[in-house]
Tab-separated table of C-alpha atoms and ligand atoms in Angstrom:
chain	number	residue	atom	x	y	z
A	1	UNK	CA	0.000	0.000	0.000
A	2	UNK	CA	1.085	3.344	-1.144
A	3	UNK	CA	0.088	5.614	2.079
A	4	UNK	CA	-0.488	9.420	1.032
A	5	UNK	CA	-3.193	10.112	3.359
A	6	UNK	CA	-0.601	12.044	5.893
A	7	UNK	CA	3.218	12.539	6.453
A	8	UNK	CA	2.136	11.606	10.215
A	9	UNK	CA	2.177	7.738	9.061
A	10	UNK	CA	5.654	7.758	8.258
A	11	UNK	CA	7.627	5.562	10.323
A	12	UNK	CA	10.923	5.720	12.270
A	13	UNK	CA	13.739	4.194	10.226
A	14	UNK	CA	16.075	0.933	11.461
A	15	UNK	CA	19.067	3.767	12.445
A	16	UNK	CA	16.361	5.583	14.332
A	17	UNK	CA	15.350	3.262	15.889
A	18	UNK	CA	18.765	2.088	17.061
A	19	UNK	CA	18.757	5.570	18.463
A	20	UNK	CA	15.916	5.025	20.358
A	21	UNK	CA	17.151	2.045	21.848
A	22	UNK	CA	20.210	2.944	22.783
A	23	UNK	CA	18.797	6.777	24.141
A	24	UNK	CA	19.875	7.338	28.175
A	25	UNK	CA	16.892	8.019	29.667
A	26	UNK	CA	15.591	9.677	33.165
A	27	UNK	CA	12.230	11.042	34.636
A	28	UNK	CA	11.971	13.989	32.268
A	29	UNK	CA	8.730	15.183	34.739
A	30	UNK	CA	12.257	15.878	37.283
A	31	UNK	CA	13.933	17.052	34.094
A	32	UNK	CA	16.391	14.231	34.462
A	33	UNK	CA	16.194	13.013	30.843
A	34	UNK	CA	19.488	13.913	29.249
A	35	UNK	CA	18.232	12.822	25.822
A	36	UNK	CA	15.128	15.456	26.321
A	37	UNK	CA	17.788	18.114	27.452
A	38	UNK	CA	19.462	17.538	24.228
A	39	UNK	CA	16.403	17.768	21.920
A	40	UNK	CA	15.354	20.801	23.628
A	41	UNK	CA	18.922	22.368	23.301
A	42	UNK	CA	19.391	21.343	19.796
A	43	UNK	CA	15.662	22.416	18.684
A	44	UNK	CA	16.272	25.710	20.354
A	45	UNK	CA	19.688	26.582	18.989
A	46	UNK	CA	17.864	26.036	15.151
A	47	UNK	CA	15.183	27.527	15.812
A	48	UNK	CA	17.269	30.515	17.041
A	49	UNK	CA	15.539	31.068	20.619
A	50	UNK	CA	16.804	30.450	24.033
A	51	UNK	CA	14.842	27.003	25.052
A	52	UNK	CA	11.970	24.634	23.628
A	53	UNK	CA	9.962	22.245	25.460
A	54	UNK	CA	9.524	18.996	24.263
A	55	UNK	CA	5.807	17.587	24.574
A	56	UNK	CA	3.726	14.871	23.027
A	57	UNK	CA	1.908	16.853	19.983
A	58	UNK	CA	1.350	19.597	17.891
A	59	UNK	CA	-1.640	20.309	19.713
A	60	UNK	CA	-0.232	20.579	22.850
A	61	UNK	CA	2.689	23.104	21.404
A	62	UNK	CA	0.162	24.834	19.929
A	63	UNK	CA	-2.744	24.896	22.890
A	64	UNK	CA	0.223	25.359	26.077
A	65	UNK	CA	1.112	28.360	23.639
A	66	UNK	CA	-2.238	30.041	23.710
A	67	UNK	CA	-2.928	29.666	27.198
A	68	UNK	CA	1.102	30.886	28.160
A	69	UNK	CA	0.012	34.167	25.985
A	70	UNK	CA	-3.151	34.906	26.973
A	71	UNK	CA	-5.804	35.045	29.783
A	72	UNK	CA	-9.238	34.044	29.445
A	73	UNK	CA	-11.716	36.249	27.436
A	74	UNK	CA	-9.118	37.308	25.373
A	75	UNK	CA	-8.744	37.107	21.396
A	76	UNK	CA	-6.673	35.205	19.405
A	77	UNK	CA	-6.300	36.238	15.432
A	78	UNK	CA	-5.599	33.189	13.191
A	79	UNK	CA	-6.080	32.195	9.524
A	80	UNK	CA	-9.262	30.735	8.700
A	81	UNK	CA	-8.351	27.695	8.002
A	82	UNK	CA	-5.479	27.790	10.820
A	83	UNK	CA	-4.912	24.172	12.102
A	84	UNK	CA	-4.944	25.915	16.108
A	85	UNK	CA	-8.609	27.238	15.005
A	86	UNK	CA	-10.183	24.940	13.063
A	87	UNK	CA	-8.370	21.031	13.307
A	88	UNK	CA	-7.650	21.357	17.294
A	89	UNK	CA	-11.197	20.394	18.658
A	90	UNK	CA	-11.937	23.752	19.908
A	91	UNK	CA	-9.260	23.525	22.173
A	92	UNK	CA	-8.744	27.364	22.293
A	93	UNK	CA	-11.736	28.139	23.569
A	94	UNK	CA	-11.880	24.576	25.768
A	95	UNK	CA	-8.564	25.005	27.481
A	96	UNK	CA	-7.805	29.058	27.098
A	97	UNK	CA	-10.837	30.371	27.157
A	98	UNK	CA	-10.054	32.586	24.554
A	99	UNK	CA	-11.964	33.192	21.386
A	100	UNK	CA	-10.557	33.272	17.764
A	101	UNK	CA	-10.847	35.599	15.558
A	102	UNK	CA	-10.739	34.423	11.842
A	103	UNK	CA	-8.176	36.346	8.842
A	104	UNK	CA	-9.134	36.159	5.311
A	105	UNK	CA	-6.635	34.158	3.989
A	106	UNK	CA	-5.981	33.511	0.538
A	107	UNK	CA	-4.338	29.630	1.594
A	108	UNK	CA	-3.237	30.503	4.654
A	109	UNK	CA	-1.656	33.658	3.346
A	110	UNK	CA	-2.935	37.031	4.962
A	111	UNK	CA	-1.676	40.968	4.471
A	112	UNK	CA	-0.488	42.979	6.719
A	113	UNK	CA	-3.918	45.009	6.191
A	114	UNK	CA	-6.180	42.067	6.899
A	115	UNK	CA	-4.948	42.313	10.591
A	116	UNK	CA	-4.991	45.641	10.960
A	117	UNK	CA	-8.275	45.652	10.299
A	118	UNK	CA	-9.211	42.860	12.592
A	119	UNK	CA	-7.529	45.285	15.398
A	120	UNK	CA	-9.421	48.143	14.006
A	121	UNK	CA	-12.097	49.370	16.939
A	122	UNK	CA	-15.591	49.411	15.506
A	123	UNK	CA	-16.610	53.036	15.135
A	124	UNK	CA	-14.080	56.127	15.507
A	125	UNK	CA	-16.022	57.213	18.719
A	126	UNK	CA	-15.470	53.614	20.592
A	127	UNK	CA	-13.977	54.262	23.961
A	128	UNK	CA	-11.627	52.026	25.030
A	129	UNK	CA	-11.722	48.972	26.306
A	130	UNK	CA	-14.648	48.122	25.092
A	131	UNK	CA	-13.428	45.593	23.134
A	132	UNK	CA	-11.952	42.216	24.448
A	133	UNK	CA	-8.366	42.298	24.495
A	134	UNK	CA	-6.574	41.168	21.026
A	135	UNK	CA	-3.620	39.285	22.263
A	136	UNK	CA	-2.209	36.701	19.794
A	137	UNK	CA	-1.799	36.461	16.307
A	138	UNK	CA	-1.171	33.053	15.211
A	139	UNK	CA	0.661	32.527	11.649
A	140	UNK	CA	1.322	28.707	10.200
A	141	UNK	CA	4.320	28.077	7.532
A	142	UNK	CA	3.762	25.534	6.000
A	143	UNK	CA	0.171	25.995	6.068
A	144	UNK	CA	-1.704	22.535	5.988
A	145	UNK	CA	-5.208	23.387	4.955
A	146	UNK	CA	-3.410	25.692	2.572
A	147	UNK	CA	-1.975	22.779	0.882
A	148	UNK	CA	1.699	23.023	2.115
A	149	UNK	CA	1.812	26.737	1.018
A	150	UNK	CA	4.874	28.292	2.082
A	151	UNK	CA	4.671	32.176	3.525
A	152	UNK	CA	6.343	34.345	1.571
A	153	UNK	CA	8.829	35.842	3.451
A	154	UNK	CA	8.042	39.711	2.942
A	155	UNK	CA	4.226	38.870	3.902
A	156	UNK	CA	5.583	37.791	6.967
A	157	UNK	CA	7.984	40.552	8.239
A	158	UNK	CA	5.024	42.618	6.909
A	159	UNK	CA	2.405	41.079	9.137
A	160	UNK	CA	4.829	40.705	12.281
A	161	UNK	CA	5.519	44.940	11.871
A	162	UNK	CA	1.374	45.282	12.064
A	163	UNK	CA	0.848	43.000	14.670
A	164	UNK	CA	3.558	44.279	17.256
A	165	UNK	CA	2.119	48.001	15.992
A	166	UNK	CA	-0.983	46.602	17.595
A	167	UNK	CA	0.775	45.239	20.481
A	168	UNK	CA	0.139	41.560	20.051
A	169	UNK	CA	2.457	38.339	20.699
A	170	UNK	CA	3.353	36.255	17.702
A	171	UNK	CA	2.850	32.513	17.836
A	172	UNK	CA	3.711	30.431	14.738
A	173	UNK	CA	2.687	27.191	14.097
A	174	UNK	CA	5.605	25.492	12.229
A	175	UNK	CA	4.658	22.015	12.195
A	176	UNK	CA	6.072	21.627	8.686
A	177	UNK	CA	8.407	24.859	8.972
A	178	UNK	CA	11.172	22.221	8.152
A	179	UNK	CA	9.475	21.673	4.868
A	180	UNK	CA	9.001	25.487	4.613
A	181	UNK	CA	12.763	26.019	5.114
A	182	UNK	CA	13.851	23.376	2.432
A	183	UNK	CA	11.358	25.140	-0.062
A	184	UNK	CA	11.832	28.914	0.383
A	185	UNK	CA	16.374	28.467	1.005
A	186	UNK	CA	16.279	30.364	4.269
A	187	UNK	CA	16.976	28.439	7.392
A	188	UNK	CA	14.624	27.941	10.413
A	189	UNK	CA	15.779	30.605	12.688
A	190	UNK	CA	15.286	32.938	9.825
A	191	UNK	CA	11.538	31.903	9.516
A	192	UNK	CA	11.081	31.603	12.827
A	193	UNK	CA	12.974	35.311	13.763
A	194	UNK	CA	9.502	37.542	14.236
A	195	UNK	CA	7.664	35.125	16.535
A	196	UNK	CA	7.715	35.027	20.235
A	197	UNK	CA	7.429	31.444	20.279
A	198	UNK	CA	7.275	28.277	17.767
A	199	UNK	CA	5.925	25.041	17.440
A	200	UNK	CA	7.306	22.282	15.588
A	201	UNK	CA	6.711	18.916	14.626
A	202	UNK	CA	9.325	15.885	14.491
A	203	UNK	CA	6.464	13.123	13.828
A	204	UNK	CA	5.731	14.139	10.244
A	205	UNK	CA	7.833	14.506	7.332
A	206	UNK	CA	11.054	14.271	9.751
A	207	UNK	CA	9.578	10.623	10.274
A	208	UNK	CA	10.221	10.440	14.293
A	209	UNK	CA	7.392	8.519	15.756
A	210	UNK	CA	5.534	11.317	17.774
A	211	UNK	CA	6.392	14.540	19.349
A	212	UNK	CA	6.660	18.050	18.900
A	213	UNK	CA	8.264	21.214	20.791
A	214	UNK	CA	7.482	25.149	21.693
A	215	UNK	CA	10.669	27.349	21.465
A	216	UNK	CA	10.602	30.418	22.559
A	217	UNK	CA	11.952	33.024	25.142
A	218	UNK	CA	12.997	31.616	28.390
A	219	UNK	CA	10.366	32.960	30.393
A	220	UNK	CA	7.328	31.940	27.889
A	221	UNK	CA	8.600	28.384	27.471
A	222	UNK	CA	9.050	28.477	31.099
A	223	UNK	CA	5.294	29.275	31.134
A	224	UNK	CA	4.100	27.089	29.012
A	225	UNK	CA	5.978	24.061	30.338
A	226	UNK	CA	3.641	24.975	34.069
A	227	UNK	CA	0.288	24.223	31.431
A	228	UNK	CA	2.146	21.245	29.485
A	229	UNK	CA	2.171	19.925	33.049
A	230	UNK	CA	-1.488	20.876	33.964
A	231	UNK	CA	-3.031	19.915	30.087
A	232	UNK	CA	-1.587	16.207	31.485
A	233	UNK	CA	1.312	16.408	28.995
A	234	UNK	CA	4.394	14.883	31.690
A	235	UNK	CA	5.334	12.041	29.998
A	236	UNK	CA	8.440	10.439	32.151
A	237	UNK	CA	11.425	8.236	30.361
A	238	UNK	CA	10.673	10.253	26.932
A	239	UNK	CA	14.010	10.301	26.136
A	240	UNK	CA	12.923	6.922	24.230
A	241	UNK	CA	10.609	8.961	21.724
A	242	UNK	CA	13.117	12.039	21.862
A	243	UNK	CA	16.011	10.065	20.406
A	244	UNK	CA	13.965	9.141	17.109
A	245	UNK	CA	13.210	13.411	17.014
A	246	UNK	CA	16.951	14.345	17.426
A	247	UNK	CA	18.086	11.427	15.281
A	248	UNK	CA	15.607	12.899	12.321
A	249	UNK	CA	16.444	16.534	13.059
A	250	UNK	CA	19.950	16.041	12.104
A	251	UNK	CA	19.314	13.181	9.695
A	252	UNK	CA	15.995	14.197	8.298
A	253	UNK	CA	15.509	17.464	7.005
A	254	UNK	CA	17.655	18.171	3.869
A	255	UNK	CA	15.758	14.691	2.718
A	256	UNK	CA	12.559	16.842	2.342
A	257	UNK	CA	13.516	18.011	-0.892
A	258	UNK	CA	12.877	14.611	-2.008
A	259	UNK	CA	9.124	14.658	-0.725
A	260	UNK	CA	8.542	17.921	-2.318
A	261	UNK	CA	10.125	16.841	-5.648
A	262	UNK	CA	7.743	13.676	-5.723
A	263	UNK	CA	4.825	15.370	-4.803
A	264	UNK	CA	5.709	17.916	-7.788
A	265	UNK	CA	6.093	15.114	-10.044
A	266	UNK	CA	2.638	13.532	-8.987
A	267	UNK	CA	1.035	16.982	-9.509
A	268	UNK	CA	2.307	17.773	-12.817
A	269	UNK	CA	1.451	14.102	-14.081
A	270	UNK	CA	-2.697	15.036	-12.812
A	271	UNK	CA	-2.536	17.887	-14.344
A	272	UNK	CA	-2.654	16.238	-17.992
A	273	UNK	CA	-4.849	13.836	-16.710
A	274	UNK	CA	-8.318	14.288	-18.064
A	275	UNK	CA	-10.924	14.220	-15.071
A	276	UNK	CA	-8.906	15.504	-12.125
A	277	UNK	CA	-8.400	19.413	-11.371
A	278	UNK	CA	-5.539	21.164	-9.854
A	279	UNK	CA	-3.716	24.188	-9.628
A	280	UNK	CA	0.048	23.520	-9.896
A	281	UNK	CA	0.726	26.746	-8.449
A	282	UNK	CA	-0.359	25.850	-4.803
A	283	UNK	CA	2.110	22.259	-4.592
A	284	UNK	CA	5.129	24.101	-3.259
A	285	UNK	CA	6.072	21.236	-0.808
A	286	UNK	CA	4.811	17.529	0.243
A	287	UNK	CA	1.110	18.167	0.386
A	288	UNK	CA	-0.684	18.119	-3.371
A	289	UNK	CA	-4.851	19.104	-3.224
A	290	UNK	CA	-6.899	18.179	-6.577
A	291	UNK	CA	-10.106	17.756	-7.596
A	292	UNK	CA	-11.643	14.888	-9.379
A	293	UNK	CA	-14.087	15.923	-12.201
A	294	UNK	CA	-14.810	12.236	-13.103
A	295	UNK	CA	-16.800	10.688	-10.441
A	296	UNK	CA	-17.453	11.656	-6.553
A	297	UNK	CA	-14.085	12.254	-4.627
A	298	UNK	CA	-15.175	9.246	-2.190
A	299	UNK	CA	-15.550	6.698	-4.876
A	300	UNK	CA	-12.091	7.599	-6.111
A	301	UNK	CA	-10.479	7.516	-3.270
A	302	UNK	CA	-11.927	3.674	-2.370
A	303	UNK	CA	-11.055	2.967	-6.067
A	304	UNK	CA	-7.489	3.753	-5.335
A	305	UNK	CA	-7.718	2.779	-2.088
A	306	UNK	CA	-8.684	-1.091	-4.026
A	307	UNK	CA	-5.700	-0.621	-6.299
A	308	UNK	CA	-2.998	-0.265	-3.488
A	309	UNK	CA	-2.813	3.693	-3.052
A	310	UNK	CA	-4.399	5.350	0.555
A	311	UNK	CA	-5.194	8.757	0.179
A	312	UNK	CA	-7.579	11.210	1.552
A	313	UNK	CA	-10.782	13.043	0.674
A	314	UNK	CA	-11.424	16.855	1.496
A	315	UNK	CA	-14.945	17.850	1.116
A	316	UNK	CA	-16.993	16.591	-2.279
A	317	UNK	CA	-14.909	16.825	-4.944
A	318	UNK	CA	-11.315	17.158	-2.728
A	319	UNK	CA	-8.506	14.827	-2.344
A	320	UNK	CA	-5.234	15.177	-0.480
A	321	UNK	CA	-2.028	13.122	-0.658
A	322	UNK	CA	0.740	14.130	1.259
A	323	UNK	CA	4.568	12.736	0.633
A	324	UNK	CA	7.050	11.566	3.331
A	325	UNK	CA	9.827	9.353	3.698
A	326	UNK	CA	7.701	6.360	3.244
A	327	UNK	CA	7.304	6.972	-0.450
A	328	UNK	CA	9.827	7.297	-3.046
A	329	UNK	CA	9.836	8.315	-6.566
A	330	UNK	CA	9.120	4.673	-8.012
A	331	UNK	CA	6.232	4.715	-5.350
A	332	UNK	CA	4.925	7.929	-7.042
A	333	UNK	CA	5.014	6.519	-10.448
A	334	UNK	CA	2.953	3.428	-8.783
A	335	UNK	CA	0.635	5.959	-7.675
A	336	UNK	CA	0.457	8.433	-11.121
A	337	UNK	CA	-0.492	5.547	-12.573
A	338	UNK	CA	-3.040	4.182	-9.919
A	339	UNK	CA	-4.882	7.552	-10.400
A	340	UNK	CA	-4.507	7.423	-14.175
A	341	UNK	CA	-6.512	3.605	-14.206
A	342	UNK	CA	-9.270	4.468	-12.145
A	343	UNK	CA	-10.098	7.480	-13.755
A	344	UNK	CA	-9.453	5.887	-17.274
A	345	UNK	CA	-11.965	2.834	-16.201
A	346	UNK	CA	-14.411	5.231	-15.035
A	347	UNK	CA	-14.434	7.239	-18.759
A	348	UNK	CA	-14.331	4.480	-20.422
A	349	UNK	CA	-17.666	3.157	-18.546
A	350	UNK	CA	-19.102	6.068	-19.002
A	351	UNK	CA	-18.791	6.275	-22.386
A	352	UNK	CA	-19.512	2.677	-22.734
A	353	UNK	CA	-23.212	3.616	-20.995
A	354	UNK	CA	-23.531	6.712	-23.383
A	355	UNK	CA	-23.025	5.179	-26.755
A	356	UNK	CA	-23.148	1.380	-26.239
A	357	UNK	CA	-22.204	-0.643	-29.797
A	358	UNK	CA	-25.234	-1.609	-31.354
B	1	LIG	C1	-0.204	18.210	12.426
B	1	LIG	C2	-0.304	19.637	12.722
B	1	LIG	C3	-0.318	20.112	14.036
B	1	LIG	C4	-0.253	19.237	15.271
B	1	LIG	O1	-0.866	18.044	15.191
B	1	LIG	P1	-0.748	16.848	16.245
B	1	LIG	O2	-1.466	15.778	15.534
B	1	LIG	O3	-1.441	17.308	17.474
B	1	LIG	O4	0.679	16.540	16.501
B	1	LIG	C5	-0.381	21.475	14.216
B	1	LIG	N1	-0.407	22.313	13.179
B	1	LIG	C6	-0.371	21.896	11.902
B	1	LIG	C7	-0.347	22.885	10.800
B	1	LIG	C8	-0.332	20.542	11.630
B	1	LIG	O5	-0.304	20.129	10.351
């Protein structure tokens, strides 16, 4: 089976996982786990801030960072399609008690004018404080409902310079800012240089098995480490899952180039394929969104699905397939042509049912 529904079901490699077996370990709750410790200084130092906490998931990066920002009742800004607003099970609002306050992206992207006007007050005449606090602006390179799309990196200097105008904190959500840095040239630290604090994944494209950190400024990861603890996040001898993260973040990124160069390669071979939709402008990294003209998304996907190639649907007519370290270019000409025979059969029945030979 060719798996494209995620880069989260990529899985840890045999030298990883030698790494993992042979990680020292120690109650990382007491901060004893010297293989944490040296995840959290190596994720810091490339991210370019003074110290990262290592937790279980995005979501909990994400979610500790809200709550360390903000106090309850006030307002978060975010994409609206941001995975922290819409693909975290209301978790801002659950476990912050803040509410969000959705940007008019254009796939993920926003302008610098988009939140200034969401921190515009109402009428001229509206005294202040009359308005819940704005406190966070949110930002996510690569963004995932997006389609992978990578920020441009003027758009965001430009929307940092509005938001601190306005006197908010800066969160980004860099679950795939690996895959951002590969695509755009500019290192992490670079990308990650206007935010007060940044999550990132390891279990994705950099294939570790599961985990993710928050990096940041001493005192806000020191913050959000106190709700990591409370949102039930202390997870002891982690040094075990660690390992397979530090063991990918010094053998795994570079490799990216690889996913994005497949997934470019499946996009450009749908895009002469008659039947399927996409715009080969928006596959900048691993993740590739189409459209199937031919026949109801779901009853492609199960087609394919039949044939040997996972993959998932987005709405009616949507499909995403997402590359990772699992698949490699002979896999992706398996699955071009996996999508070129179903659609092919289902032409070809249609046609038979529209002009059968008499
Ligand atoms: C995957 C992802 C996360 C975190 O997801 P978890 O499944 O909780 O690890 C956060 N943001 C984005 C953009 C993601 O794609």
């Amino acid at each position: 089976m060719i798996d494209l529904r995620s880069d989260t079901v990529s899985k840890p490699t045999e030298a990883m996982r030698r790494a993992m077996a042979e990680a020292e370990v120690g109650d990382d709750v007491y901060r004893d786990d010297p293989t944490v410790r040296a995840l959290e200084d190596r994720t810091a130092a490339i991210l370019g801030k003074e110290d990262a906490c290592y937790m279980p998931t995005g979501t909990m990066t994400n979610q500790t960072a809200i709550r360390a920002h903000t106090e309850p009742g006030d307002v978060v800004l975010a994409d609206v399609q941001g995975h922290v607003a819409v693909l975290e099970k209301g978790a801002p609002a659950a476990l912050s008690g803040v509410t969000m306050r959705a940007l008019p992206g254009d796939h993920g992207i926003f302008s610098g004018e988009d939140v200034a006007a969401a921190c515009a007050p109402p009428h001229k005449f509206s005294p202040q404080g009359v308005q819940p606090p704005l406190k966070l602006l949110c930002v996510e390179n690569t963004h995932n409902l997006g389609g992978g799309t990578v920020w441009p990196p003027a758009a965001l200097i430009e929307v940092a310079a509005v938001a601190r105008r306005h006197g908010l904190a800066l969160h980004l959500d860099g679950a795939r800012l690996w895959n951002a840095a590969v695509a755009s040239g500019l290192d992490e630290a670079e990308l990650a240089r206007p935010f007060d604090s940044v999550s990132v994944c390891f279990s994705k494209g950099l294939g570790a098995p599961m985990g993710s950190a928050l990096a940041g400024s001493a005192d806000i990861v020191a913050r959000a480490r106190r709700f990591k603890a409370l949102f039930g996040g202390g997870f002891r001898q982690a040094g075990i899952v660690a390992a397979g993260a530090l063991y990918a973040l010094e053998h795994h990124r570079q490799r990216l180039a690889e996913d994005h160069a497949n997934a470019r390669r499946f996009a450009e071979a749908l895009d002469l394929q008659a039947g399927i939709a996409i715009d080969l402008e928006t596959v900048e990294t691993n993740i590739v969104r189409f459209r199937v003209i031919a026949m109801p998304a779901a009853d492609f996907v199960e087609r394919c699905f039949e044939a040997g190639l996972s993959m998932l649907t987005s709405g009616a007519d949507g499909v995403r397939a997402v590359f990772h370290l699992g698949v490699d270019a002979p896999d992706t000409d398996r699955a071009i042509n996996i999508v070129r025979e179903v659609i092919l059969a289902e032409l070809t029945a249609r046609l038979d049912a529209e002009a059968p030979l008499v």
